[in-house]
Structures are given as structure tokens and as C-alpha cells.
Short mmCIF file of C-alpha atoms (C1' of nucleotides) in Angstrom, two decimals:
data_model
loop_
_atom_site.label_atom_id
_atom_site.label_comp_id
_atom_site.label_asym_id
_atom_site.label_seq_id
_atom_site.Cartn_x
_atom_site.Cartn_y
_atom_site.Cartn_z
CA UNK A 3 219.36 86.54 -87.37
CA UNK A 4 221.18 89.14 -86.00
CA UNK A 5 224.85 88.30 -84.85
CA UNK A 6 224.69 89.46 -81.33
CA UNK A 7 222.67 86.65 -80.50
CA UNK A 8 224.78 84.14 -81.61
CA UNK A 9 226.45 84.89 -79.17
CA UNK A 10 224.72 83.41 -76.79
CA UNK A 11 225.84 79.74 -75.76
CA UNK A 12 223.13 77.27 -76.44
CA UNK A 13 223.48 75.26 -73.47
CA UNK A 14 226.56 75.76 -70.38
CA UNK A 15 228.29 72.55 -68.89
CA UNK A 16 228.26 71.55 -65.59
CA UNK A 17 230.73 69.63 -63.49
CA UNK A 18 229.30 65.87 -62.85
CA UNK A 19 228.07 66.26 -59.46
CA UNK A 20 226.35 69.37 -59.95
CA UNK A 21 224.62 67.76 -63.27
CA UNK A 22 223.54 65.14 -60.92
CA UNK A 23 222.21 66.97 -58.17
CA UNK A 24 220.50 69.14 -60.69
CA UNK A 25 218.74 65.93 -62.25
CA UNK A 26 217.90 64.09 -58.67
CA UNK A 27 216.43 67.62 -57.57
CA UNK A 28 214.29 67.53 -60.77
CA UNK A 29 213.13 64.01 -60.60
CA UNK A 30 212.21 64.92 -57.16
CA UNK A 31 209.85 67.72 -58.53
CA UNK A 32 208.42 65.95 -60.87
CA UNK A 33 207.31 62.89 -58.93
CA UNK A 34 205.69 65.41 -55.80
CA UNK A 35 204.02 67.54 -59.57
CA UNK A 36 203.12 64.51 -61.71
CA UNK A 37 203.32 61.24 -59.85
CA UNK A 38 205.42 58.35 -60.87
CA UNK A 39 203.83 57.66 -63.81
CA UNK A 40 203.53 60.62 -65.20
CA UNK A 41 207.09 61.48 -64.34
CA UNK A 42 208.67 59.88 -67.86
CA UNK A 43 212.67 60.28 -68.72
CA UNK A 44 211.50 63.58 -71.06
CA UNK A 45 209.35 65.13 -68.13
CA UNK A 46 212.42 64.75 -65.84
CA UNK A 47 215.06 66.60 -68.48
CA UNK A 48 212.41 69.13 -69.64
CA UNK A 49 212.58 69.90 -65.61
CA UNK A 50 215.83 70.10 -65.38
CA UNK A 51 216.38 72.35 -68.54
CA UNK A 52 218.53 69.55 -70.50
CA UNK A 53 217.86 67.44 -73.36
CA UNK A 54 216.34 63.48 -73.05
CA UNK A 55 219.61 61.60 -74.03
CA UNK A 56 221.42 63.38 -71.15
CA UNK A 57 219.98 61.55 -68.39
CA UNK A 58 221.98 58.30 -69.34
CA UNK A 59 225.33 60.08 -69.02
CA UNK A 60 224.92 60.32 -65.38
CA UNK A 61 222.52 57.33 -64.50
CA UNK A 62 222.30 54.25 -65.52
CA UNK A 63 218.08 54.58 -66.44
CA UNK A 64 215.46 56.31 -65.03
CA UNK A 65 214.87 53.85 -62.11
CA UNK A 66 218.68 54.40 -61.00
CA UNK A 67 217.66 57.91 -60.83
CA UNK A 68 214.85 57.33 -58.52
CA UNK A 69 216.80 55.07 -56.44
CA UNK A 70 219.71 58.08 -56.04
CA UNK A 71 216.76 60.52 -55.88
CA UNK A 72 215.76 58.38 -52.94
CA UNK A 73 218.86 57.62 -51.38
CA UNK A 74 219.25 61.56 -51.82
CA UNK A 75 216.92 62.41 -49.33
CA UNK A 76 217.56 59.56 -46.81
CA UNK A 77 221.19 60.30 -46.28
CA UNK A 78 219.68 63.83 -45.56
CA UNK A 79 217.18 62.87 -43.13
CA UNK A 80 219.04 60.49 -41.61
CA UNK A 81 222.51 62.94 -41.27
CA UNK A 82 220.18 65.74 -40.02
CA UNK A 83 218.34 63.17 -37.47
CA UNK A 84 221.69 62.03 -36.19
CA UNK A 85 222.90 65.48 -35.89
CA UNK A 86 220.35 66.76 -33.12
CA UNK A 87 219.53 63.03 -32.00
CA UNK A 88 222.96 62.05 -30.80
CA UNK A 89 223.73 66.05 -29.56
CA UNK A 90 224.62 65.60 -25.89
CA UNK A 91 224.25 68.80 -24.98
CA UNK A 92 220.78 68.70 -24.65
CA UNK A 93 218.64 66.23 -22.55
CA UNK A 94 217.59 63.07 -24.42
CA UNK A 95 213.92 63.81 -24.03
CA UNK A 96 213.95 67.21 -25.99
CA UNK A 97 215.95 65.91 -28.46
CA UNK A 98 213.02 62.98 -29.13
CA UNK A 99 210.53 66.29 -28.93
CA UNK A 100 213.36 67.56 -31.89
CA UNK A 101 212.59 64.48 -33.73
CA UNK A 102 208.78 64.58 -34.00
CA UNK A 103 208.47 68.05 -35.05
CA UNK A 104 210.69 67.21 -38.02
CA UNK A 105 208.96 63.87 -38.99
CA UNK A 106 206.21 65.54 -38.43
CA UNK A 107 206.13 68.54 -39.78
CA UNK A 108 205.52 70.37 -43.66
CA UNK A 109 209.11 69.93 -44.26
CA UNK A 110 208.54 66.40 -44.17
CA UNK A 111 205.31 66.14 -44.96
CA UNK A 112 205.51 66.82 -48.22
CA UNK A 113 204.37 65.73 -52.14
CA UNK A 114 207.99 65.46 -52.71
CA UNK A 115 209.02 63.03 -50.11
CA UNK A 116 205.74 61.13 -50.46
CA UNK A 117 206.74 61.30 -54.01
CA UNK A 118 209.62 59.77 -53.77
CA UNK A 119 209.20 56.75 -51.34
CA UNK A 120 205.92 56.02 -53.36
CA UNK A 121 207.87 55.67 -56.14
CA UNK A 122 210.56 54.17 -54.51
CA UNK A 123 208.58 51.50 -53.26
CA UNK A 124 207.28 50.22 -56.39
CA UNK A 125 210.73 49.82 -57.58
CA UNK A 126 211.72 47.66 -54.45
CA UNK A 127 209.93 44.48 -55.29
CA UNK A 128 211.66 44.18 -58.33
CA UNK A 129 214.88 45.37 -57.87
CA UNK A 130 216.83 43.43 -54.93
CA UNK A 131 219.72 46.17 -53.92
CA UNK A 132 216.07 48.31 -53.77
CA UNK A 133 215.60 46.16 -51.16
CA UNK A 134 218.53 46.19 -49.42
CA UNK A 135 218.93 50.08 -49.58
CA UNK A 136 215.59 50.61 -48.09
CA UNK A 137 216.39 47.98 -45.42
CA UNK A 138 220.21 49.80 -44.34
CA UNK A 139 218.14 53.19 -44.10
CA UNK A 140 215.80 52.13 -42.07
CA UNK A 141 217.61 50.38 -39.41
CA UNK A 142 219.68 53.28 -39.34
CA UNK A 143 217.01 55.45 -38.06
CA UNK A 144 215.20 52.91 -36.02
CA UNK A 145 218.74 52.44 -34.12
CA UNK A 146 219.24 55.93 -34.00
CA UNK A 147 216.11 56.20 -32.20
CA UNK A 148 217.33 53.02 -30.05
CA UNK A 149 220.64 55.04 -29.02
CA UNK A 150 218.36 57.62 -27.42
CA UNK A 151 215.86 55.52 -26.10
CA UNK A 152 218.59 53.72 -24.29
CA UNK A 153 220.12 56.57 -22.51
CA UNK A 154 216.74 57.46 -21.26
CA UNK A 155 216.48 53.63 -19.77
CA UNK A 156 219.62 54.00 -18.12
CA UNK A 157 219.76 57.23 -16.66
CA UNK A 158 216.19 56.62 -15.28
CA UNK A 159 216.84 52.40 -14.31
CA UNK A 160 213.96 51.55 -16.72
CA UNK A 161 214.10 47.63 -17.90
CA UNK A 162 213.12 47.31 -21.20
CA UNK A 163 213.32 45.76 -24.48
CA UNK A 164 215.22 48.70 -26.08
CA UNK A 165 214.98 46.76 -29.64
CA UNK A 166 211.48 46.57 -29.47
CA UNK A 167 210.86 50.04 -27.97
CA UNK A 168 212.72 51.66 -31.06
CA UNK A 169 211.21 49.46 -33.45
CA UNK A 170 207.47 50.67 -32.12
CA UNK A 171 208.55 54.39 -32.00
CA UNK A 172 210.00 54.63 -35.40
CA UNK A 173 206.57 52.69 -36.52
CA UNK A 174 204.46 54.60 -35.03
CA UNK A 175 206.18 57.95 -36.58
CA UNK A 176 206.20 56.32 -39.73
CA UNK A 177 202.30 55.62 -39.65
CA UNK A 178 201.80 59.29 -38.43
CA UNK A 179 203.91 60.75 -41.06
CA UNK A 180 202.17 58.47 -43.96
CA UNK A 181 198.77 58.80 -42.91
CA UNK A 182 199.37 62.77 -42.50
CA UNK A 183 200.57 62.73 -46.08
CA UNK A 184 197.59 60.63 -47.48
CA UNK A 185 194.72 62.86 -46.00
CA UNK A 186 196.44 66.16 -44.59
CA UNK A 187 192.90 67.15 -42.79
CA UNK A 188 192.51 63.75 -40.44
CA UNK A 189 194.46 64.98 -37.77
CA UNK A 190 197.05 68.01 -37.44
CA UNK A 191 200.82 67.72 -37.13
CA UNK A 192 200.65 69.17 -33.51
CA UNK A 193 198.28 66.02 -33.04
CA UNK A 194 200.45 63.96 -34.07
CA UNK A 195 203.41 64.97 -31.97
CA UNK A 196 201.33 64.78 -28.97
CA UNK A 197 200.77 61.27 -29.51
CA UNK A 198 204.11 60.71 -29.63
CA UNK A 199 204.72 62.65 -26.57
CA UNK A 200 202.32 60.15 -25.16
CA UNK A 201 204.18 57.40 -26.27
CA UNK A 202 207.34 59.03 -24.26
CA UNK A 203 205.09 59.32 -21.03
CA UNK A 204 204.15 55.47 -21.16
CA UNK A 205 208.21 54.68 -21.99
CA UNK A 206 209.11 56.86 -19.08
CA UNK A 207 206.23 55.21 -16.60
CA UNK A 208 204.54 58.50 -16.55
CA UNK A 209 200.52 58.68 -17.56
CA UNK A 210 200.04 58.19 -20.72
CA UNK A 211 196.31 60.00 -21.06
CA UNK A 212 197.95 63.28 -19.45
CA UNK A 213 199.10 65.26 -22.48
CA UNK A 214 196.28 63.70 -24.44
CA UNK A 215 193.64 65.32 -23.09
CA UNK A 216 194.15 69.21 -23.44
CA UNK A 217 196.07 68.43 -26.86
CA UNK A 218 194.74 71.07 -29.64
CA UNK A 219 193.67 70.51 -32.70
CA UNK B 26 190.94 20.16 -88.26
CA UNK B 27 189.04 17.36 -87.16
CA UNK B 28 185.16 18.50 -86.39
CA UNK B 29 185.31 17.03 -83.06
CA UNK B 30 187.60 19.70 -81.93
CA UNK B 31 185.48 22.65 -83.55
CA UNK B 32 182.72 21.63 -80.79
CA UNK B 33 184.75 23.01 -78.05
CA UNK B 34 183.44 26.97 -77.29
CA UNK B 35 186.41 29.61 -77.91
CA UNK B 36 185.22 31.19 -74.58
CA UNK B 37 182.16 31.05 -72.39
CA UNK B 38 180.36 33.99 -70.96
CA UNK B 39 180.37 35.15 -67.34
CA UNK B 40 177.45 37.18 -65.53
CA UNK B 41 178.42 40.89 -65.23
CA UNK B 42 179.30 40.36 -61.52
CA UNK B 43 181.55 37.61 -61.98
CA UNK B 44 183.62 38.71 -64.78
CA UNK B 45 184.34 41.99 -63.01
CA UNK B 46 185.44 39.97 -59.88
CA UNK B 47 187.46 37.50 -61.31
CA UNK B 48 188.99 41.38 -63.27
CA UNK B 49 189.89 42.34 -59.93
CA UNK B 50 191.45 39.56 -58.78
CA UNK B 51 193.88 39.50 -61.92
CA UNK B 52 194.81 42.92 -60.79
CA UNK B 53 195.65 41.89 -57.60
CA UNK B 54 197.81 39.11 -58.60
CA UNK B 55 199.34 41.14 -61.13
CA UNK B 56 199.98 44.28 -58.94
CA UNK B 57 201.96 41.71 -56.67
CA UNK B 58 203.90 39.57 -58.91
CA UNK B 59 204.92 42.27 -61.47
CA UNK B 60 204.59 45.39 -59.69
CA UNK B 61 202.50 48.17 -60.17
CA UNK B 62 204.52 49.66 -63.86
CA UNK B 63 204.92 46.15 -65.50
CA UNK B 64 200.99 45.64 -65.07
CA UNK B 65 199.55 46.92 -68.06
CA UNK B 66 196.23 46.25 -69.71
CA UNK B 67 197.30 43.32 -71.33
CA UNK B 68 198.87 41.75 -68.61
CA UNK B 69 195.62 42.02 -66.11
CA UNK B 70 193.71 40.15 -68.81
CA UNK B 71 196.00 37.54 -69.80
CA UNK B 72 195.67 36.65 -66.31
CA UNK B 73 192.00 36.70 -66.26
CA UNK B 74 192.45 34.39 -69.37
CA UNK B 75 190.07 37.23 -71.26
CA UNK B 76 191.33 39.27 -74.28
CA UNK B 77 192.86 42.90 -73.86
CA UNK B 78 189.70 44.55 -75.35
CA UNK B 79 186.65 43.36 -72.27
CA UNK B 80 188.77 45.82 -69.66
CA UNK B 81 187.09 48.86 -71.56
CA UNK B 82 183.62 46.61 -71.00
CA UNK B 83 183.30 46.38 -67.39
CA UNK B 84 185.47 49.15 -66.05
CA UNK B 85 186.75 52.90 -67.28
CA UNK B 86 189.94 52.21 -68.31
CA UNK B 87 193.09 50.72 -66.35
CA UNK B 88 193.13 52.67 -63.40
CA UNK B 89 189.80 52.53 -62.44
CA UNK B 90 190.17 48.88 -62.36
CA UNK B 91 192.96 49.44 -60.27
CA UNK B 92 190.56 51.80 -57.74
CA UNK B 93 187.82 49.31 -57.47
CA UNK B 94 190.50 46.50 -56.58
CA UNK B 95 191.24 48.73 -53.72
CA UNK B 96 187.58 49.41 -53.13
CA UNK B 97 187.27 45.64 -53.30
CA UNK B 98 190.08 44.88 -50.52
CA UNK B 99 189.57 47.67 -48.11
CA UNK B 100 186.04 46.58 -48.06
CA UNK B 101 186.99 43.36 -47.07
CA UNK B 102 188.86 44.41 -44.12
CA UNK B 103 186.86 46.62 -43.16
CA UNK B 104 184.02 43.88 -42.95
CA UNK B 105 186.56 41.66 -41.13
CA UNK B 106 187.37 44.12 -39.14
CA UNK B 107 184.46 45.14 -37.54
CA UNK B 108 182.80 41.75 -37.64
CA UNK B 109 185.15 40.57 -34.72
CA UNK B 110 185.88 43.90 -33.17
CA UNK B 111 182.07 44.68 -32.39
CA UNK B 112 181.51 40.97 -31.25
CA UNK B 113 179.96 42.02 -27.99
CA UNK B 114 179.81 38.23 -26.98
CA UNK B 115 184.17 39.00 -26.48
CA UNK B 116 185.71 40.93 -24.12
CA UNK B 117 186.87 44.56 -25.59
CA UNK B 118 190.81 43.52 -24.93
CA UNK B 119 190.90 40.19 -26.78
CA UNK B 120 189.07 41.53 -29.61
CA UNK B 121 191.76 44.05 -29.63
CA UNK B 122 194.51 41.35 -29.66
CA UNK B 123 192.42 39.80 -32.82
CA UNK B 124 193.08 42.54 -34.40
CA UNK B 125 196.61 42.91 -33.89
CA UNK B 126 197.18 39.23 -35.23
CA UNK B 127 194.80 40.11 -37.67
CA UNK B 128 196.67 42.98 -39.14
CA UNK B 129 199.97 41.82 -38.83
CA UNK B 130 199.64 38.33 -39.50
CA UNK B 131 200.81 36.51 -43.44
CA UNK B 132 197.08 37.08 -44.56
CA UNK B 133 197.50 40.61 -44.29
CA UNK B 134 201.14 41.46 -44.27
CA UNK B 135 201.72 40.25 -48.08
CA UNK B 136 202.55 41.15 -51.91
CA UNK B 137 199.40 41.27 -52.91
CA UNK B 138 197.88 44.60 -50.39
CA UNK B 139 201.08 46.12 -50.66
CA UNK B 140 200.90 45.68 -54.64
CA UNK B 141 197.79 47.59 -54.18
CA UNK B 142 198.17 50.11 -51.78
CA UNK B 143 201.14 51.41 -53.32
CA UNK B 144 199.71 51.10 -56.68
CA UNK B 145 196.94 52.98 -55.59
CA UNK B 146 199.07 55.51 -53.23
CA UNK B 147 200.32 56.61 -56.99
CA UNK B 148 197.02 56.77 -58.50
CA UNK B 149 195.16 59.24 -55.26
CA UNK B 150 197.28 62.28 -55.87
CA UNK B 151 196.11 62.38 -59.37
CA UNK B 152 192.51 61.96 -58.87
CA UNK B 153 190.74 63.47 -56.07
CA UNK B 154 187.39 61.05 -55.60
CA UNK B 155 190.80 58.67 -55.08
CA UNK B 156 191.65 60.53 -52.15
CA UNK B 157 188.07 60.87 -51.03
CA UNK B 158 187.69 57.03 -51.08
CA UNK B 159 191.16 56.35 -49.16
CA UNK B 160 190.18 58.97 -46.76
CA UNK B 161 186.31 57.56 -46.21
CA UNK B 162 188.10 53.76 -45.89
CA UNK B 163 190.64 55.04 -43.21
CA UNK B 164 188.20 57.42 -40.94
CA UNK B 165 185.94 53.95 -41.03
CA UNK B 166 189.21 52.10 -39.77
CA UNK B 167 190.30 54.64 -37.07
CA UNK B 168 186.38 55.11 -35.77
CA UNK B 169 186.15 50.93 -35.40
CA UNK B 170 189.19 50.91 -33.01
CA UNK B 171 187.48 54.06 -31.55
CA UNK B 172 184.74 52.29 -30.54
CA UNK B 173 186.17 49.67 -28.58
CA UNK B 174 188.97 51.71 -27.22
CA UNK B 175 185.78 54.07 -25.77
CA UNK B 176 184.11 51.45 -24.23
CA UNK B 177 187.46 49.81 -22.91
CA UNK B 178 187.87 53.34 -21.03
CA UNK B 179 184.15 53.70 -20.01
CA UNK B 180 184.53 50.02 -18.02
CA UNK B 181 187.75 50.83 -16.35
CA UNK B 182 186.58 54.75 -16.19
CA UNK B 183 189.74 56.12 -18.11
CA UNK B 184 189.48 59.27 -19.23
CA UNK B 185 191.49 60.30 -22.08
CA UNK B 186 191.09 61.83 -25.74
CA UNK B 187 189.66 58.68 -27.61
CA UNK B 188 190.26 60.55 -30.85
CA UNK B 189 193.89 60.72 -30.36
CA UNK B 190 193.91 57.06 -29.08
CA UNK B 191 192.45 56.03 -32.27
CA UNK B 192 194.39 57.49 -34.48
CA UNK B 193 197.34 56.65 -32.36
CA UNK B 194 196.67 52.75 -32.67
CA UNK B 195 195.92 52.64 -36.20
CA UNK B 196 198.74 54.95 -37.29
CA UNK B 197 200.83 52.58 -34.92
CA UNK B 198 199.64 49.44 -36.65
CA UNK B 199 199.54 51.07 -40.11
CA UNK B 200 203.60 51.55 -39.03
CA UNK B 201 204.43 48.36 -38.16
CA UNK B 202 202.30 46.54 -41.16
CA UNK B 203 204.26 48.43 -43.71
CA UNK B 204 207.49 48.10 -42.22
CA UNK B 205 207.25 44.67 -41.98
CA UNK B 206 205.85 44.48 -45.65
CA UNK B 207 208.45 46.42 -46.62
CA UNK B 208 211.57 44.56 -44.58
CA UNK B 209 210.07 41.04 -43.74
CA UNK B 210 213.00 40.51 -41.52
CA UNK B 211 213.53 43.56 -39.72
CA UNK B 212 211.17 42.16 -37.19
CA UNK B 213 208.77 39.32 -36.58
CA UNK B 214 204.87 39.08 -36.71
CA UNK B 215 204.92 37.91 -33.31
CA UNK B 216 207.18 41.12 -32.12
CA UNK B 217 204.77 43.18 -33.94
CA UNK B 218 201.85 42.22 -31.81
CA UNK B 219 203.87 42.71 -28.59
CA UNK B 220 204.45 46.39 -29.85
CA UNK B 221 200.38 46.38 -29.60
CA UNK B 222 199.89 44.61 -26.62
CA UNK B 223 202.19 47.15 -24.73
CA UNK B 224 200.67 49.95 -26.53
CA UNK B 225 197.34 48.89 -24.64
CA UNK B 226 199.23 48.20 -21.62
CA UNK B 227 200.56 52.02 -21.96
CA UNK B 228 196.27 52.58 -22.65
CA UNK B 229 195.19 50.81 -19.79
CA UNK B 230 197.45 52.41 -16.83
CA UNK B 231 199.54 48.82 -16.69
CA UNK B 232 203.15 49.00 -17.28
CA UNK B 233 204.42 49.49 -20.79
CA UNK B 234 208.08 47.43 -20.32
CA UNK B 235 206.58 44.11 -18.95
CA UNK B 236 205.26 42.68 -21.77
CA UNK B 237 208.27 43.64 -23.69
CA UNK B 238 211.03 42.07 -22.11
CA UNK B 239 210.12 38.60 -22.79
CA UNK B 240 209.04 38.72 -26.63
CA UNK B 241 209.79 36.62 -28.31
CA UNK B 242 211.43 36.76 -31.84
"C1'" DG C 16 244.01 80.94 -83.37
"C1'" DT C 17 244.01 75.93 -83.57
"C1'" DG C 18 243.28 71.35 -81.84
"C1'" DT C 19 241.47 68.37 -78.45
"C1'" DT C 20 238.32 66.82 -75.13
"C1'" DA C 21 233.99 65.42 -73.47
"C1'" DC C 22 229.61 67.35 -72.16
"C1'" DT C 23 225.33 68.09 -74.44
"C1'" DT C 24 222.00 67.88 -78.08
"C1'" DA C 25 219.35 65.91 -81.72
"C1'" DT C 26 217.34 62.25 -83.95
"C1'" DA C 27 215.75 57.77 -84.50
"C1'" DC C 28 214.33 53.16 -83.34
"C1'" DG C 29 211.62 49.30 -81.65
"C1'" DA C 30 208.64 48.10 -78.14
"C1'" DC C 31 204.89 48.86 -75.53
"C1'" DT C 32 201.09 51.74 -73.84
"C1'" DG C 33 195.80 52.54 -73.25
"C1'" DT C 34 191.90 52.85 -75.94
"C1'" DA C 35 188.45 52.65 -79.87
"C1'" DA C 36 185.67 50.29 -83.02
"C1'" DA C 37 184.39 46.62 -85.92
"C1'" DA C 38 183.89 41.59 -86.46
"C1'" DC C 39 182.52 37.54 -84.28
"C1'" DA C 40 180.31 33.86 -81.70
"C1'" DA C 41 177.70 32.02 -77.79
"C1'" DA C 42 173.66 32.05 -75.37
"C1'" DA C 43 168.75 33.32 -75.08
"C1'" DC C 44 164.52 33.93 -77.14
"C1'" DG C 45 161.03 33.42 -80.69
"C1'" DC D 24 165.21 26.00 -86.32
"C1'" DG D 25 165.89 31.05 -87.09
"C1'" DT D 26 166.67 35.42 -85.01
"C1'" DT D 27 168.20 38.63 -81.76
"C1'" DT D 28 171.03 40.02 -78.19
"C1'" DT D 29 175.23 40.90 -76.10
"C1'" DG D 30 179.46 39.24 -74.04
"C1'" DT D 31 183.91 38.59 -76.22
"C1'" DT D 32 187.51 38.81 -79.55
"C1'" DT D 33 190.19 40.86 -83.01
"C1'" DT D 34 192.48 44.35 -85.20
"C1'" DA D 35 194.13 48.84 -85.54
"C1'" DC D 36 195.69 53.35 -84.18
"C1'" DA D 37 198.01 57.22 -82.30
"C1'" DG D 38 200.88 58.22 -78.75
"C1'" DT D 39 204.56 57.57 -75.40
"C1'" DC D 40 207.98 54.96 -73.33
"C1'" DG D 41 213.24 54.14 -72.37
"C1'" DT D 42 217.34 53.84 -74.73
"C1'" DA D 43 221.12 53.96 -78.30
"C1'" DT D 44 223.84 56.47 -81.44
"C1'" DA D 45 225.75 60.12 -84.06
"C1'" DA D 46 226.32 64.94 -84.59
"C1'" DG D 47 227.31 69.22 -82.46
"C1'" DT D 48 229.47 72.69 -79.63
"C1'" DA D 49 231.24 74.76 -75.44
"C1'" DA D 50 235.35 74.83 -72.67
"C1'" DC D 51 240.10 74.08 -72.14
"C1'" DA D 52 245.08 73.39 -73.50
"C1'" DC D 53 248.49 75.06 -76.18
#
DNA sequence: GTGTTACTTATACGACTGTAAAACAAAACG
DNA sequence: CGTTTTGTTTTACAGTCGTATAAGTAACAC
């Protein structure tokens, strides 16, 4: 019991965003480590190097803090999407090829965003604004993807049900992305993105088989 | 008390078989009206009108109940499935388009697979025979549509990467059946199947757009 | 140095969890 | 009818859950 370490502070304060980053990025963790039901209100503080009853300073329950956790990384994706989706200086088509490396690819593909939106979705049935948050996100991308998919129309006179176009592109990433979380070894991200260049060649009128064929594992 | 009533059994026995069934169907019905952390033990038998202790009889524990109902439904598909999509008596297109209605139609698209899947998407990271079983269950899937997609090319001499076709389709419809699980009104059943239909357009050399324009919502 | 603020911890509570094991009762067999 | 078998219930237990509340203490103002 020396007096030098008393010193030492027992625990340091943070200002309320940090705390809350600090706790999302720790739930986040913990769901890609444990799974959500392993990933209890104790599990999530021990993570984050704080005490249980801390949690409901900054949240109003665990399942708020999944909900932010997930609304976290959405903003994210969806800001970073935007950002190199909507950038006119380059040509519309590499900045779709832009698009399916990310979706596509380990930074994505990840425990922790599978986590999450696992999670996320067993909390939507019962929770109506669940709903309604997952619903605003995702129409957000899918239009996002409709923005570029109508440039390409127009510039190259293509008549098409833009709507519809988006809403298949965005499904068939999501599939890709789920599927290559689920079972990593059934077909490789570079795969992947060439069937979604494929998807570009039949949207453009070009063959769709083309880049199929030589595409490598 | 009077003795007449005392002549009624307190419960009647079911065959191994049966019991376990009618188990997995409480899950299921569980899993979608509660959600996959308000179904508990107790819960799952209440609905199967058993007490909390016969789980423990018939199955491992909770979770393995949970497994086997996902066994039990994939199965089903699967059987479903291939029954109409190896019916050599139809041509290789419309059993396609069975498929697609199949898939994305209210049998399919409902609380009760989505209760599971996701219920089960939490259990597979946990448990790796999970994993094994979601991966056998999905090859199965993707190697069905192979099939026909190979001899759809073989009759109209199309050569492309089957493979990548496969997994192309069934990530595409795997997409579009959790979206519209997920978002019910983000698009309709009958817009999903277009999205199909012009993916095998795209497949088949035809044009991608035509089918498109004219959906109808 | 003292007082105030509010962020953080510590502790406790009631409810619920999954599971184990013993008691029971219905059906099958003798 | 008596006995055995076994599907089913009952009860109990140890553990964990999320949350509420009070005590504590670091940081800031003065």
C-alpha cells in the first residue's frame, strides 16, 4: 500500500461522444467475437474497460446500443459510398467497379459487420423505428446506386426501368456480400465482382458471358 | 372434484417422430412471432402445449432444436426445389420462372424463414458443424440452378462460366428475398420476379431493358 | 485549498435463462 | 388384473440477464 500508487486515478472521464463511440466500437467487437447472444450488457463494458451501470448513461438499453452500433456503420458506408459514387470526376462505370470492390471486399466482409446486421435484424421485428431505420438506409444506397445507373442510361440513350435496375444491383451485391460472409470459401471476392461486372455488361447491352469466362478464382 | 372429470388423461403420448415435429414447428412459430431472444425454452413448449422439461428428451438443448428447425426447412426447399426444377417434362426457362415465383412469393418471403434464418445466422458462427450444414444446404441450392442453367446453355450453345452463373442467380435471388423480407414495401413480389426474368434475358443474349420497362408494381 | 459538478463505479434486485433429476402417469405387455 | 416400460411432468438449481440506485471520485471553478 505504498502511496505512490494512489496516485494513480482509478478510472479517467471522457467527454460524451467519445464515451459513446468508445461503447458502439466495443459492442461492435463483441458481437463479430461472441455473437449476439453472447454479447450481454457486462461483456460489452468489460470491452470497453468501464463498469456495467455505465452503459445506461449514454443509451437507453443494450438494444439502443445495437441500433446506434448499427446506424454507426451505415452512415459510414453509406457517406463513404456517396463520396466516390457521386465523384464526377471519374467515369460512372469505374466508379460502379469502386463500389464492388468495397462491398465486396475484407473490409466489408467482415465478423463485425455481419455481426452487427445479424443482430440488428433480430431487433427489427420487434422494434418498429428498427424498421424504419433499416428501411431509410437502404433506399439510400439503392438510390445512390440509381443516380449512377441513370447517368450511364443517359449518356449512352439506354431505356430502362432505372428503379428496377438499382433495386436488382443493390440485391444482387447484397446476396454476394451475405453469402461471402456465411461461407468465405464458396466463391472469392474477385468472383464476386466479376459477376457484377457482368451485370454492368448486360445493363450496358454488352455480352454478358464475356468477362465470365476467363474470371479467376 | 367430480370423478367424471378425473377420467380425462393429463396428456397423451406422441411417437418419437411426431413429438419432435410438432417441437419444430413451435420453434418456427415462435422464432417468428417473438423473435429469435424472446424464444426461450419455455416459450417453444408452451406452444407445443408440452411442459419445459421434454425439450432435453428429444433434442440437445435449445439450440439444437433451433438447428434441426433449419435442417427441417431448408430440406423442404430444397425438395421443392428440385422437384420442379429437374421436371424434364418442362421446358428449362419456365421451370426457371417457377422458381422465381417460388422464392419470392408470400410462402417463402415470410416471418417464419426469416425467424429462422436469422436465428440460425446467430447460432453458425458459434458452432462450426452449423456452418458446415448452411454451407452443404447452399452448394445443394446453387448446383440445382446450375443444372438447368447448363443445359439452358448447351440447347442454345452458350458458352459461359456456369459456376459463376449459378452463384450469380442464387446470390441475386438470395438479395432480393431478404430485402423484401426485410422492407415488404420497398418493392413488390411481382417486381422481384421481373429482376429474374431480365437476369435470364441478360443469360440468354436477349435484351436486359425490355422486360423491365413495363413491370408492373 | 475548498466546494461543486457530474461522470463513473459498486452493489443489489427481481426476473428469467437453460438444464438436471426425481416423481408421475399413460400405454403396453404379461 | 398386475407389472413394466417410458413418455411426460414437476420441481429445483445455479447462473446470467438487464436495469435501478446509491456511493464514490475525478475534474473543474473559485
Amino acid at each position: 500500500m505504498a502511496e505512490a500508487e494512489k496516485t494513480q486515478p482509478k478510472f479517467h472521464r471522457l467527454e460524451a461522444d467519445e464515451r459513446r463511440e468508445a461503447l458502439i466500437n466495443a459492442t461492435i467487437r463483441c458481437l463479430a467475437r461472441l455473437g449476439p447472444r453472447a454479447t450481454s450488457v457486462r461483456e460489452i463494458c468489460a470491452e470497453a474497460g468501464v463498469s456495467p451501470g455505465l452503459l445506461r448513461h449514454y443509451f437507453e438499453g443494450k438494444d439502443d446500443l445495437v441500433a446506434q452500433a448499427y446506424l454507426h456503420l451505415t452512415s459510414k458506408l453509406n457517406e463513404r459510398v456517396e463520396s466516390f459514387l457521386l465523384d464526377q470526376a471519374q467515369p460512372p462505370e469505374s466508379r460502379l467497379e469502386q463500389l464492388f470492390l468495397h462491398i465486396l471486399t475484407e473490409e466489408w466482409v467482415s465478423d463485425e459487420i455481419l455481426g452487427v446486421w445479424v443482430a440488428f435484424w433480430s431487433l427489427q421485428r420487434s422494434d418498429e423505428r428498427l424498421s424504419n431505420l433499416h428501411r431509410v438506409y437502404n433506399r439510400e444506397f439503392r438510390d445512390l446506386i440509381g443516380k449512377v445507373l441513370e447517368e450511364l442510361a443517359a449518356e449512352r440513350e439506354i431505356k430502362t426501368n432505372i428503379r428496377l435496375a438499382a433495386i436488382s444491383l443493390s440485391s444482387l451485391l447484397d446476396g454476394l456480400w451475405l453469402e461471402l460472409c456465411l461461407d468465405p470459401d464458396g466463391f472469392s471476392a474477385q468472383e464476386g465482382i466479376a459477376i457484377c461486372r457482368s451485370w454492368l455488361d448486360g445493363f450496358l447491352g454488352r455480352d454478358v458471358h464475356d468477362g465470365m469466362r476467363n474470371a479467376k478464382a
